[in-house]
PDB file of C-alpha atoms and ligand atoms in Angstrom:
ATOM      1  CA  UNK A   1    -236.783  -2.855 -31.639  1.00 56.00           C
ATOM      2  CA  UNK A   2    -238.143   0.204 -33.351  1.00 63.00           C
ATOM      3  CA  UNK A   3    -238.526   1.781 -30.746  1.00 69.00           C
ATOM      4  CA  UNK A   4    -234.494   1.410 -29.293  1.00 67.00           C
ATOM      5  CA  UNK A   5    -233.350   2.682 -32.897  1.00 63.00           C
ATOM      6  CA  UNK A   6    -235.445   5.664 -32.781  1.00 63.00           C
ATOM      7  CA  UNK A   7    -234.189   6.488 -29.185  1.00 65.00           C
ATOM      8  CA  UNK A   8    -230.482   5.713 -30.663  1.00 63.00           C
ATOM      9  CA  UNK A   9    -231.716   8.099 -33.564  1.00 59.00           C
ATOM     10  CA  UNK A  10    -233.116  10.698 -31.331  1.00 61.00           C
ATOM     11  CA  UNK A  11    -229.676  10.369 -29.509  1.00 58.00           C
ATOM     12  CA  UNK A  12    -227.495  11.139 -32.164  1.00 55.00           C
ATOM     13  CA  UNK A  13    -229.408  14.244 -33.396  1.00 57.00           C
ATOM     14  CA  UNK A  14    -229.171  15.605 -29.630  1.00 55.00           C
ATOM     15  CA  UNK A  15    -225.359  15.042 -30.057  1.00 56.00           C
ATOM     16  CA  UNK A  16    -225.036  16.176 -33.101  1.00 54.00           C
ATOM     17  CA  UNK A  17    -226.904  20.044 -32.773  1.00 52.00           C
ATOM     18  CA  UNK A  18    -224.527  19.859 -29.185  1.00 53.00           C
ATOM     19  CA  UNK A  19    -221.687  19.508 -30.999  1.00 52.00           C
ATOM     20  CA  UNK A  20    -222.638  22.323 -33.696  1.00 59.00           C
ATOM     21  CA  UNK A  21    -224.006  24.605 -30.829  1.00 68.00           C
ATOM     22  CA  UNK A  22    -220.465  25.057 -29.173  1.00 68.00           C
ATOM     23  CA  UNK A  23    -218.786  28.474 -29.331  1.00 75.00           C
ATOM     24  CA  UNK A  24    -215.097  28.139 -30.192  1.00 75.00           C
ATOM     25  CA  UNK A  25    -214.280  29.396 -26.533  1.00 77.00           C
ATOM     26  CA  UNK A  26    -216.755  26.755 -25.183  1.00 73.00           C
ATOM     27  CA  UNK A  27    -215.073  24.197 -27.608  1.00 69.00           C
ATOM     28  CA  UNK A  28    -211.268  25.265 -26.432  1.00 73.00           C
ATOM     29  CA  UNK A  29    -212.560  25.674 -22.756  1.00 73.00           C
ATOM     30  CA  UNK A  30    -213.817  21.934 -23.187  1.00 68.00           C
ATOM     31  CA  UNK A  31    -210.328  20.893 -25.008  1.00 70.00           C
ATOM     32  CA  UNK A  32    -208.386  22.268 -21.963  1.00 71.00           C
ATOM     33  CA  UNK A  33    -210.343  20.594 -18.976  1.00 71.00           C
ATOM     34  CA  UNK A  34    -210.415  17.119 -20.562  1.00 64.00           C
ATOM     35  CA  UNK A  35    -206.604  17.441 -21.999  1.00 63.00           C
ATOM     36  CA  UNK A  36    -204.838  16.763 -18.730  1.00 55.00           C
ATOM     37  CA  UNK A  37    -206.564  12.922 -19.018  1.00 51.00           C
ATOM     38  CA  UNK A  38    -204.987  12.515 -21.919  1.00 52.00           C
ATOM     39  CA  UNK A  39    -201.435  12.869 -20.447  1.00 55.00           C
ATOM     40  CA  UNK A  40    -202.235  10.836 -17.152  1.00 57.00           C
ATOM     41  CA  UNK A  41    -199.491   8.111 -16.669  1.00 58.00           C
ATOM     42  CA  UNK A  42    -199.503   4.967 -15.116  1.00 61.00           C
ATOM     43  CA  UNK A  43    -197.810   4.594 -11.579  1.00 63.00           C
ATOM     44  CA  UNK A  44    -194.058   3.372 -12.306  1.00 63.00           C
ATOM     45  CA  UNK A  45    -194.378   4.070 -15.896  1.00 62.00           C
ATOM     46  CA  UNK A  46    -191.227   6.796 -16.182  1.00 61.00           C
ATOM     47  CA  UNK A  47    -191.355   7.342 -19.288  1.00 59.00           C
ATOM     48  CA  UNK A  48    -193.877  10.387 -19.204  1.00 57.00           C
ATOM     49  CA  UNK A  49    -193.045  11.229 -15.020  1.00 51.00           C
ATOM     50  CA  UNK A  50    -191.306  14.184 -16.745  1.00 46.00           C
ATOM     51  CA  UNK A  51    -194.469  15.842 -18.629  1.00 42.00           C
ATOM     52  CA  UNK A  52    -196.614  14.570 -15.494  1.00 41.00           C
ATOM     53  CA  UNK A  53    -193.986  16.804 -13.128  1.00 41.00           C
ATOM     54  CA  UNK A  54    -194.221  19.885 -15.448  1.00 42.00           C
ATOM     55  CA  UNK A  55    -198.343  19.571 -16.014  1.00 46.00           C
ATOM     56  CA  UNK A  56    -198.557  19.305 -12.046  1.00 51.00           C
ATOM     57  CA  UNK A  57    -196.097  22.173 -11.002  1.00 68.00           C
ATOM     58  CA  UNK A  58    -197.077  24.530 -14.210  1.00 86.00           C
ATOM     59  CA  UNK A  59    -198.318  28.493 -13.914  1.00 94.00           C
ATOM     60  CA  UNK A  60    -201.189  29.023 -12.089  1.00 96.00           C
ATOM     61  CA  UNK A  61    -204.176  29.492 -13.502  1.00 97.00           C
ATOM     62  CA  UNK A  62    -205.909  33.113 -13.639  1.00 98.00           C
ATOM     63  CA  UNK A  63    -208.048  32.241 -11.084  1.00 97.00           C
ATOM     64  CA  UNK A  64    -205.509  30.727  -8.612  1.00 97.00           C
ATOM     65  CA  UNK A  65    -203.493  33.843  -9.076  1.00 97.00           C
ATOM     66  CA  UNK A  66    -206.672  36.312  -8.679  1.00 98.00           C
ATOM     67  CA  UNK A  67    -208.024  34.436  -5.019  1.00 97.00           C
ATOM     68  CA  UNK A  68    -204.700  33.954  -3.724  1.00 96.00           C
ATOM     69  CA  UNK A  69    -202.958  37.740  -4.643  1.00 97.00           C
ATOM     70  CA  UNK A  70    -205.959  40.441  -5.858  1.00 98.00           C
ATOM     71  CA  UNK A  71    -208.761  39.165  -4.145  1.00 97.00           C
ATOM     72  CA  UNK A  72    -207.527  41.269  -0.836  1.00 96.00           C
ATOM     73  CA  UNK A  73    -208.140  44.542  -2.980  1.00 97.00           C
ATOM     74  CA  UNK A  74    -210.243  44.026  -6.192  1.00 98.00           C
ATOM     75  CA  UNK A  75    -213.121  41.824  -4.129  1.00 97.00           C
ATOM     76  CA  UNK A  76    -213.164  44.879  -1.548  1.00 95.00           C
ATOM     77  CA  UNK A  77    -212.482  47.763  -3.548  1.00 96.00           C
ATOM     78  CA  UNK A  78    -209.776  48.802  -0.822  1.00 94.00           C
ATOM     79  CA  UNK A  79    -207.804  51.671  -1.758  1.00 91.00           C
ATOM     80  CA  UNK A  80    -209.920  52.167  -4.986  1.00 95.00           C
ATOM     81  CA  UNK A  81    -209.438  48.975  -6.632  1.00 97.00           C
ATOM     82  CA  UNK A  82    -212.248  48.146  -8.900  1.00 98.00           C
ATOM     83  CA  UNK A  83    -214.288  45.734  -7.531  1.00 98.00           C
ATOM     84  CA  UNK A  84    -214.274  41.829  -9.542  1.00 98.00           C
ATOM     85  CA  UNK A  85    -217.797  41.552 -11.094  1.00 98.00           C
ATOM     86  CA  UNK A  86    -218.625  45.118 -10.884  1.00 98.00           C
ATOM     87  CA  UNK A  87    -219.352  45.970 -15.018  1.00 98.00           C
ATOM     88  CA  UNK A  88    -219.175  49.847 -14.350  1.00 97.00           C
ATOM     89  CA  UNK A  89    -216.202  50.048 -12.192  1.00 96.00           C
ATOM     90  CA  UNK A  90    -214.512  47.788 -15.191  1.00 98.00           C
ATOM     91  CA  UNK A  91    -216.088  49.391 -17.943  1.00 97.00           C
ATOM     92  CA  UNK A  92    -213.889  52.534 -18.360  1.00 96.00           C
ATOM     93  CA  UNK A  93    -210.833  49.982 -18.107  1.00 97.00           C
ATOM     94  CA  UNK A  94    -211.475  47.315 -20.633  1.00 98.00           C
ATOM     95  CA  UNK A  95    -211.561  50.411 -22.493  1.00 98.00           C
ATOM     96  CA  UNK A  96    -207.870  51.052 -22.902  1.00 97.00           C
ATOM     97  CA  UNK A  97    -207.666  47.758 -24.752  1.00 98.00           C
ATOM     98  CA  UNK A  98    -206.271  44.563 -23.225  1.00 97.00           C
ATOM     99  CA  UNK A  99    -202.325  45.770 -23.423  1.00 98.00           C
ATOM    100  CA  UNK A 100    -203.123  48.501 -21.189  1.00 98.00           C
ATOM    101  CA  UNK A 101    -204.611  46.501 -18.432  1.00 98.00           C
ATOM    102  CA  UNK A 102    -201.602  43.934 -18.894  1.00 98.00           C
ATOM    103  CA  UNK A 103    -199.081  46.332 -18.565  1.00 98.00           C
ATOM    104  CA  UNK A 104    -201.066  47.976 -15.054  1.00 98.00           C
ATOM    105  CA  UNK A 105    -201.191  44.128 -14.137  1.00 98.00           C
ATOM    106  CA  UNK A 106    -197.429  43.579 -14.293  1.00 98.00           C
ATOM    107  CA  UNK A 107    -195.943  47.201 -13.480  1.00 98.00           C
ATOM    108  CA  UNK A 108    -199.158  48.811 -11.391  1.00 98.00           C
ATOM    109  CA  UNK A 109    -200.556  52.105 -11.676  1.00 97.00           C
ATOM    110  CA  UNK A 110    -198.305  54.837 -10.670  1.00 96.00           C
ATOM    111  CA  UNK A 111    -199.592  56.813  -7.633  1.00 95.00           C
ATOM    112  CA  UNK A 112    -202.414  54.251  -6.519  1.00 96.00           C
ATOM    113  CA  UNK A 113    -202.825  51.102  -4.079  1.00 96.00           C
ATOM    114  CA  UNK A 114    -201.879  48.991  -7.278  1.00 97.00           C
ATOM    115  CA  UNK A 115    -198.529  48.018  -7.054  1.00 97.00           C
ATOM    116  CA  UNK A 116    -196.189  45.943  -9.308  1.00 98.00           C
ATOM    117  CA  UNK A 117    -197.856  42.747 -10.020  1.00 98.00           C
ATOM    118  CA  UNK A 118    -200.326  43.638  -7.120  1.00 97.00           C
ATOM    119  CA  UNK A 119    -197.772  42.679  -4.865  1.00 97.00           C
ATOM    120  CA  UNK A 120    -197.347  39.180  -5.504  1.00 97.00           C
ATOM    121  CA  UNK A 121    -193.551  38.658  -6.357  1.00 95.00           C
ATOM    122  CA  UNK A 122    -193.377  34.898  -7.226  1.00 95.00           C
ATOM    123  CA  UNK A 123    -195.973  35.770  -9.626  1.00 97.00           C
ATOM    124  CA  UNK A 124    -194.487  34.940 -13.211  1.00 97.00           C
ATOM    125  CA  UNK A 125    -195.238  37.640 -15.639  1.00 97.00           C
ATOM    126  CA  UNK A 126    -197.642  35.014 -17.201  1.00 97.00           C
ATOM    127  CA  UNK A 127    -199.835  34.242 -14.298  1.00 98.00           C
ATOM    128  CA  UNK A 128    -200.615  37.725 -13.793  1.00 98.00           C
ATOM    129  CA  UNK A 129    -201.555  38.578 -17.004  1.00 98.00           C
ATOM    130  CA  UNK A 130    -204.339  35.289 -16.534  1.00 98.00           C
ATOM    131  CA  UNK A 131    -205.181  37.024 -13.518  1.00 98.00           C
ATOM    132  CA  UNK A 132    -205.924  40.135 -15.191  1.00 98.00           C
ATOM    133  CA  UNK A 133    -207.977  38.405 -17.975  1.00 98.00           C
ATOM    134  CA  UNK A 134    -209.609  36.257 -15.217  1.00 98.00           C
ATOM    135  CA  UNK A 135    -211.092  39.932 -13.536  1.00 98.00           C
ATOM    136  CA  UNK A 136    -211.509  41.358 -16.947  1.00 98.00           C
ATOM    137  CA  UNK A 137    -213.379  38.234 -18.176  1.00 98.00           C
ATOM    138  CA  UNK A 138    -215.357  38.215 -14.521  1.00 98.00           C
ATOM    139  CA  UNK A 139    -216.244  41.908 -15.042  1.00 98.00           C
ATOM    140  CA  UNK A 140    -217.936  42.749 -18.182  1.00 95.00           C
TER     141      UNK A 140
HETATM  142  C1  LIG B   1    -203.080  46.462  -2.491  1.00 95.44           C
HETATM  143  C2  LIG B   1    -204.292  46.459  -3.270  1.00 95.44           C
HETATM  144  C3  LIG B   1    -204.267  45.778  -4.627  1.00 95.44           C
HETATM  145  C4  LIG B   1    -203.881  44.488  -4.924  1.00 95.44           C
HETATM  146  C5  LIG B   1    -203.385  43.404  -3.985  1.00 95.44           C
HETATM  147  C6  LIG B   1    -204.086  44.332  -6.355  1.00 95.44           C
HETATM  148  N1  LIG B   1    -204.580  45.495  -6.898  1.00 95.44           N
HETATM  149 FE1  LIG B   1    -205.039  45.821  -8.869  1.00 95.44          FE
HETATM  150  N2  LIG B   1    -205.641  47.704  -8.416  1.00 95.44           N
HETATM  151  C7  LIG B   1    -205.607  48.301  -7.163  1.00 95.44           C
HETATM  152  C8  LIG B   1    -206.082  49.667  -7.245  1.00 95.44           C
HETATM  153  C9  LIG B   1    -206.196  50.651  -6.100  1.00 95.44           C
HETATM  154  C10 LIG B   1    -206.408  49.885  -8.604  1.00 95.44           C
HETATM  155  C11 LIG B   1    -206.935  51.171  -9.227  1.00 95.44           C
HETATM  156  C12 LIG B   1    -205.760  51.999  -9.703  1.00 95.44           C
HETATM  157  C13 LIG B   1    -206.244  53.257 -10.394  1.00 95.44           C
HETATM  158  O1  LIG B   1    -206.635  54.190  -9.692  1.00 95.44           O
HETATM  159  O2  LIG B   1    -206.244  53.268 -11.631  1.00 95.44           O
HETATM  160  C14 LIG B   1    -206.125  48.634  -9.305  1.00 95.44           C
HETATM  161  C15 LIG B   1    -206.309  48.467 -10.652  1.00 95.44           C
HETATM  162  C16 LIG B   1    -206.010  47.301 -11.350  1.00 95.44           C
HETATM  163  C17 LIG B   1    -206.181  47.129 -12.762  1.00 95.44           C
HETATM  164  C18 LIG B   1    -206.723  48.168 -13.745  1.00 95.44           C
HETATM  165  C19 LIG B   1    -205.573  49.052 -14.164  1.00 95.44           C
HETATM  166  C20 LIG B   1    -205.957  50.058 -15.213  1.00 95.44           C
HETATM  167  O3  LIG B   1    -205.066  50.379 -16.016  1.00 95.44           O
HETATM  168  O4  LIG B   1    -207.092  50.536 -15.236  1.00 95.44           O
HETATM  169  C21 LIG B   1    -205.756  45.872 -13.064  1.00 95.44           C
HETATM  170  C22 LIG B   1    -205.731  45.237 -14.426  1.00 95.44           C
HETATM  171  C23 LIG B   1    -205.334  45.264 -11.825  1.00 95.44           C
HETATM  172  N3  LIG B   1    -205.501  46.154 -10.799  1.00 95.44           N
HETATM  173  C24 LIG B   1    -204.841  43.987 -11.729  1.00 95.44           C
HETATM  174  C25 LIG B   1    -204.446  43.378 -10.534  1.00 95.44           C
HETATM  175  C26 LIG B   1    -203.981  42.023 -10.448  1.00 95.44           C
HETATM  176  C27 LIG B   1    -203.841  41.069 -11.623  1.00 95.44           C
HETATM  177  C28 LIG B   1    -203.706  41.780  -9.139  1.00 95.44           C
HETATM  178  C29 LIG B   1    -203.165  40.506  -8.511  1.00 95.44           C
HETATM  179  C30 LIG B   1    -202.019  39.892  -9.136  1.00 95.44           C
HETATM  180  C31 LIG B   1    -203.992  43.006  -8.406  1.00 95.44           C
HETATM  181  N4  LIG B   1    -204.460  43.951  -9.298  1.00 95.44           N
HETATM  182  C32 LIG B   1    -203.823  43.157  -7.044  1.00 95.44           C
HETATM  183  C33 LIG B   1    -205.190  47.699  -5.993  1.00 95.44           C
HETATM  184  C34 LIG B   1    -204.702  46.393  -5.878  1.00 95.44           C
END
């Protein structure tokens, strides 16, 4: 007996310094992977089909956007791009402050390989500024 309520005990302290250990990204991060259970409907219940449609067919997600449209450049480094991961090559960048880098995500960099949106024209303005903080967050 003593010894289950100890283990129960020992439980809840682990929990509890988990809990308190969290970042606030980690805690947000957590908050948007587990929120999409939340919304699940049952099958035939239409009464929430229409927030099931719109969770389902919603923007991409940084990543999504980076593997399917920038990848072809910034994993290469073709015609200059900097390279995902690379801390140096981003360095300089994340320098000009976030703005910056979301603008040159959505209208490119004048005179380079880095086009409007890197190319990818059913992009919404919104997915490409997750890809850019996807690469940016990837690269420092
Ligand atoms: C055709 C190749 C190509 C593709 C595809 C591409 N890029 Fe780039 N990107 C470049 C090049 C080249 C540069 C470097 C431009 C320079 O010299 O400053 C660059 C630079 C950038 C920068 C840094 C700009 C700055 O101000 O320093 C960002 C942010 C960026 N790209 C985002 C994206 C995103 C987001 C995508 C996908 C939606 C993408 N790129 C797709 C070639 C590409």
């Amino acid at each position: 007996m003593t010894r289950i309520a100890l283990s129960i005990l020992a439980l809840g302290m682990a929990f509890g310094a988990f809990a308190t250990d969290l970042t606030e990204a980690q805690r947000a991060d957590i908050e948007q992977r587990i929120k999409p259970v939340g919304e699940s409907c049952l099958v035939g219940d239409t009464s929430c089909g229409g927030s099931a449609a719109a969770a389902s067919s919603g923007p991409r997600s940084g990543e999504e956007v980076y593997n399917s449209a920038c990848m072809a450049c910034h994993a290469t480094g073709a015609a200059g791009a900097p390279v995902y991961g690379n801390v140096e090559a981003w360095a300089e960048r994340i320098a000009k402050g976030t703005d910056t880098l979301h603008s040159s995500g959505l209208n490119g960099v004048a005179g380079t390989g880095m086009i409007a949106k890197g190319g990818c024209m059913n992009c919404s303005d919104e997915e490409v500024i997750a890809a850019v903080d996807y690469m940016v967050a990837g690269s420092q």
